[in-house]
XYZ file of C-alpha atoms in Angstrom:
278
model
C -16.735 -26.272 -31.522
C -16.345 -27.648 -27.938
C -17.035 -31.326 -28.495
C -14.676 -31.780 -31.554
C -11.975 -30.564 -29.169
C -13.078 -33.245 -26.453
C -13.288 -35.886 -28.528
C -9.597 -35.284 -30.187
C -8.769 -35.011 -26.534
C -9.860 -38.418 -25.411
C -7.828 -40.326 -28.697
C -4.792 -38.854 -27.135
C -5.406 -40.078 -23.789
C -6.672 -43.820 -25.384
C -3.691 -43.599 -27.052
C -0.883 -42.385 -24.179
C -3.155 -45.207 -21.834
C -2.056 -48.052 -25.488
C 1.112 -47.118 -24.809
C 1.499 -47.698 -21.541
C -0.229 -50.959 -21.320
C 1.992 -52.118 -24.225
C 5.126 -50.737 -22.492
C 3.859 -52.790 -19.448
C 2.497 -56.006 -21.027
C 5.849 -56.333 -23.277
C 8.086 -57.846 -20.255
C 5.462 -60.230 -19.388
C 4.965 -61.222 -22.782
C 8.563 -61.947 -23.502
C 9.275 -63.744 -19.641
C 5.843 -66.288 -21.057
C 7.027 -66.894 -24.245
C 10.905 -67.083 -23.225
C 9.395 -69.715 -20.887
C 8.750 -72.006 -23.855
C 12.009 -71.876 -25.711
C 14.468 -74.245 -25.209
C 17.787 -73.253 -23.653
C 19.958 -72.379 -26.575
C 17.218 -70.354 -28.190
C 17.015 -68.133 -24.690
C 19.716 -66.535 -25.241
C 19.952 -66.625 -29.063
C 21.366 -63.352 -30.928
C 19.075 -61.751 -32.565
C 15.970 -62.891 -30.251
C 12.877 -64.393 -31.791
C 9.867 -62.967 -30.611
C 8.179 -66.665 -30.293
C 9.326 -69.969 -30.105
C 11.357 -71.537 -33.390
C 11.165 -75.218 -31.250
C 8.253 -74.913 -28.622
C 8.833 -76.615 -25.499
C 7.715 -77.315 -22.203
C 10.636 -78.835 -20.231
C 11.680 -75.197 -18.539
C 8.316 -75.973 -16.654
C 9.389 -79.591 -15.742
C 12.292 -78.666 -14.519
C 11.223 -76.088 -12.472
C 8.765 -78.657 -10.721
C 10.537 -81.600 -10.885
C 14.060 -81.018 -10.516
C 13.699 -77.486 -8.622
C 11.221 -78.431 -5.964
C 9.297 -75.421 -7.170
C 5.953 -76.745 -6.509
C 6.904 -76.999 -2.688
C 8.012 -73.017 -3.066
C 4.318 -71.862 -4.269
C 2.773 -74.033 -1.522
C 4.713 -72.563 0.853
C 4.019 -68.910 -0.578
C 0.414 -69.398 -0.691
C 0.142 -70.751 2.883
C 1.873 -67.745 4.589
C 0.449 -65.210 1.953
C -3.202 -66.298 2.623
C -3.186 -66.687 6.142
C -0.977 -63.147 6.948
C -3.887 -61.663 4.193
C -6.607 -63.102 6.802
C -5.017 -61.253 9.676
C -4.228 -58.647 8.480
C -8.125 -58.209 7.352
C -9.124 -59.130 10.793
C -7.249 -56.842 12.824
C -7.393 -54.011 10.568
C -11.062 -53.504 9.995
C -11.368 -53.256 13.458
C -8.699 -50.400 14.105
C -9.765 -48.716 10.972
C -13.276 -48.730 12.297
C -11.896 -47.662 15.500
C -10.032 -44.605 13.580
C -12.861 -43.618 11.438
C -15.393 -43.870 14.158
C -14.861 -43.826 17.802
C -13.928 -40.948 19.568
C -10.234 -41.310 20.300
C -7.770 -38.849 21.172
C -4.637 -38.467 18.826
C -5.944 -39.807 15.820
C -3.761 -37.674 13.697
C -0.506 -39.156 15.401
C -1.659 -42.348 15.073
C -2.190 -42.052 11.505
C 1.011 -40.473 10.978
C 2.605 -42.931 12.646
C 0.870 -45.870 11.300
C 2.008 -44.103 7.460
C 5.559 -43.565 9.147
C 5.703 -47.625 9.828
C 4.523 -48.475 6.117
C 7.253 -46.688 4.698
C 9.962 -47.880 7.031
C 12.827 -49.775 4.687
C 12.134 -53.398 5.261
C 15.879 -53.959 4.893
C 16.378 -52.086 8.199
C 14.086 -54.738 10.134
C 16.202 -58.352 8.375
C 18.718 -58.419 11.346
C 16.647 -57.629 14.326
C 13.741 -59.640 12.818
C 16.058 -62.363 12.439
C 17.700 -62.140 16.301
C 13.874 -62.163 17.907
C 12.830 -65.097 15.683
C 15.848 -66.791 16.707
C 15.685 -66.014 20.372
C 11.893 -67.927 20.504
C 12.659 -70.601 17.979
C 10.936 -69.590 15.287
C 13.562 -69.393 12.498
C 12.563 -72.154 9.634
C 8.904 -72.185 10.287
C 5.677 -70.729 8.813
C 4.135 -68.964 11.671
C 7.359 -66.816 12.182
C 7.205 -65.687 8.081
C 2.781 -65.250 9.396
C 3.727 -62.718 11.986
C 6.407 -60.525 10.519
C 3.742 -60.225 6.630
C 1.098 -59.694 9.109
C 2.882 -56.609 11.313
C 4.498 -55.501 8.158
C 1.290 -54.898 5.860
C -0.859 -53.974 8.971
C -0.446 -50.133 8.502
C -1.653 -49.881 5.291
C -4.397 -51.925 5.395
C -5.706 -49.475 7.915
C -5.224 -46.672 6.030
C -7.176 -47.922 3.255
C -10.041 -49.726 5.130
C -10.240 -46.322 7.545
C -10.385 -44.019 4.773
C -13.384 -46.437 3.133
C -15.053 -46.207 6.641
C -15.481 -42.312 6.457
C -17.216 -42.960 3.374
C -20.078 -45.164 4.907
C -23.053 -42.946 6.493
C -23.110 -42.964 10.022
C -27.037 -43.471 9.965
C -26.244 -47.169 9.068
C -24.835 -47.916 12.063
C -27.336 -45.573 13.924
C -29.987 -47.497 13.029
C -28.611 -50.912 14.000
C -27.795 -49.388 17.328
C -31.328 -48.828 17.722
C -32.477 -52.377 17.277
C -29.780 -53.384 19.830
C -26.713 -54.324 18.204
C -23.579 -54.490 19.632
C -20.612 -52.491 18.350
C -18.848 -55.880 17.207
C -21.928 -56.909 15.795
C -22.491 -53.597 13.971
C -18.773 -53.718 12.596
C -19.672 -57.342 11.143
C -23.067 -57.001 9.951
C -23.455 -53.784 8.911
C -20.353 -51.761 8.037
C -17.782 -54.524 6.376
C -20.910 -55.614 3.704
C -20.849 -52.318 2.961
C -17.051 -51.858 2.683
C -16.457 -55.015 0.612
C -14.735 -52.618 -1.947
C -11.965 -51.220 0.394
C -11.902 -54.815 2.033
C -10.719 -56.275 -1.858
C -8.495 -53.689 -2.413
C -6.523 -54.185 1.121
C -6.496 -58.079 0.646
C -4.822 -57.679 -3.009
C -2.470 -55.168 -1.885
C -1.456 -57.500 1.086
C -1.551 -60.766 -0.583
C 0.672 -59.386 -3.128
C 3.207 -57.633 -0.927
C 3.462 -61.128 1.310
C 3.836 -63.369 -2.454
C 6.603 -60.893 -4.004
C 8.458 -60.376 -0.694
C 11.807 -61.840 -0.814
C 14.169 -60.169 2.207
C 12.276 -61.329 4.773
C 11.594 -64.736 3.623
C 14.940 -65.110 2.649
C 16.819 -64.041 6.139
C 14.097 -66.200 8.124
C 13.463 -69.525 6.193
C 16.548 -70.923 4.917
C 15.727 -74.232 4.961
C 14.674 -75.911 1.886
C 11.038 -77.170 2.705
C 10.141 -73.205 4.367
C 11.746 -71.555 1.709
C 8.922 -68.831 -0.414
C 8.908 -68.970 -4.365
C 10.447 -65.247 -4.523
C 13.748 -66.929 -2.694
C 13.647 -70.678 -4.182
C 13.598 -68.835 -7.639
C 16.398 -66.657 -6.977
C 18.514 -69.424 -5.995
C 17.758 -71.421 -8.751
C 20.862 -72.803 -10.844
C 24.724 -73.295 -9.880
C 27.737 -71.330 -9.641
C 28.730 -71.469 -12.777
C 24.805 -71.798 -14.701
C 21.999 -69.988 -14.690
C 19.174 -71.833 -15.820
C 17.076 -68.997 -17.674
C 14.601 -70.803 -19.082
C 13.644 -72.407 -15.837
C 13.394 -69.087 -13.534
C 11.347 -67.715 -16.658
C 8.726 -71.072 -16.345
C 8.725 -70.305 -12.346
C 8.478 -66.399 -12.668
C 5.282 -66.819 -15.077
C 3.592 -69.288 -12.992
C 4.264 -66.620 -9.776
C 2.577 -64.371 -11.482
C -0.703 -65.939 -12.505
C -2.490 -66.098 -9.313
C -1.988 -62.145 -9.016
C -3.641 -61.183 -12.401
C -6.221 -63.870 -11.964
C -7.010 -61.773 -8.903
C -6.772 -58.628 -10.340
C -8.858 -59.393 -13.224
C -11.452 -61.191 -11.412
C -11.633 -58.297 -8.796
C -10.538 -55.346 -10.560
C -14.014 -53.598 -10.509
C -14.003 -54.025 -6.414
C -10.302 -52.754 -6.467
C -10.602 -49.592 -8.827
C -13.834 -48.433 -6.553
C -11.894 -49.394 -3.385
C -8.676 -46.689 -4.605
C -11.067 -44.342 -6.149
C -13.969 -44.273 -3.426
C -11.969 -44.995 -0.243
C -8.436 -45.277 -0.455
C -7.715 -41.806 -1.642
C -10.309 -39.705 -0.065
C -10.570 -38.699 3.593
């Protein structure tokens, strides 16, 4: 009598888990295919649910007449290289937090979860004063070190929580052949946290493509500009090119499922092994 019950139990949860992916994959299916319709079938009343005239001049425009191409350079760029240091400097503190035997760990991790939740709109003006004060308004390494402070925190959380995870004879044992702590941190413990690793480079990567506050208070020149802010300031004062910010806004958001499907194994054992226990 018990396994009839489990199995009627697990169609309802396939079937609440449908829903939800259709309730999620229904905006992104209608920004794609709204992407190929010409203008006057955008906004046509009732909608059509695919294309009556396929076309691909939203895209065009978006690259040639929009200078969006120069947006997702500029996006990838900063997003990559604030990912890389962010990685760096936070598998090192997390190790530091999971492992060595500091004193007031627990504030420290308070305050480092204290930081990650601190509204980002707070930090535009004074951002915006210091960057101005050493020149670094318009430019790529002042967007670098603001993503790269700003995601910091929670990278450490994650990677330090997937550190506690890792047996401590690992790194016992590499002691005893001679290793150096750095050395141990490199060649023993991040192989083994490659997980956690994934899961705080998506998170950050992400965070640093989709940010638009930031990017848009610090870069306001054209050629610095990030695709969240040259998309929103696509168009005129009196148009609003639809079909265009729908070509750009699919394109934005290819390189983040590529990532998540091609990682998503490494990410759901990096949240489910590391990232939530500890």
């Amino acid at each position: 009598m018990i396994r009839p019950r489990i199995h009627f139990h697990f169609r309802w949860v396939h079937l609440a888990a449908l829903l939800v992916a259709l309730f999620v994959a229904a905006p992104l299916y209608w920004m794609a295919v709204s992407s190929l319709k010409p203008m006057e079938e955008v906004g046509a009343n009732p909608p059509t649910a695919w294309p009556e005239s396929l076309t691909f001049e939203n895209y065009r425009q978006a690259f040639a007449d929009n200078n969006f191409g120069r947006y997702l350079l500029n996006s990838a760029l900063v997003s990559l290289l604030a990912t890389a240091l962010v990685l760096s400097l936070s598998a090192f503190a997390g190790y530091a937090l999971a492992r060595l035997p500091l004193r007031g760990k627990s504030p420290i991790m308070i305050a480092l979860l204290m930081i990650s939740l601190f509204p980002t709109i707070a930090l535009a003006a004074p951002l915006f004063l210091l960057m101005r004060e050493i020149g670094w308004l318009n430019s790529y390494q002042g967007l670098i070190l603001v993503y790269t402070a700003l995601n910091i925190p929670f990278a450490i959380w994650i990677l330090r929580n997937f550190f506690l995870q890792i047996p401590k004879e690992m790194e016992e044992v590499a002691w005893v052949d001679g290793a150096s702590p750095v050395r141990t941190v490199l060649g023993v413990i991040l192989p083994q946290a490659l997980p956690g690793m994934f899961t705080a480079a998506i998170f950050t990567f992400t965070a640093c493509w989709t940010e638009f506050l930031i990017g848009l208070t610090l870069n306001t020149a054209d050629d610095y500009r990030t695709m969240p802010v040259g998309v929103a300031l696509f168009g005129s004062t009196f148009t609003v090119p639809y079909g265009t910010i729908f070509a750009a806004a699919t394109v934005s958001v290819l390189p983040i499922a590529l990532l998540v499907l091609v990682f998503r194994r490494a990410v759901v054992s990096g949240l489910t092994s590391g990232a939530v226990k500890g």
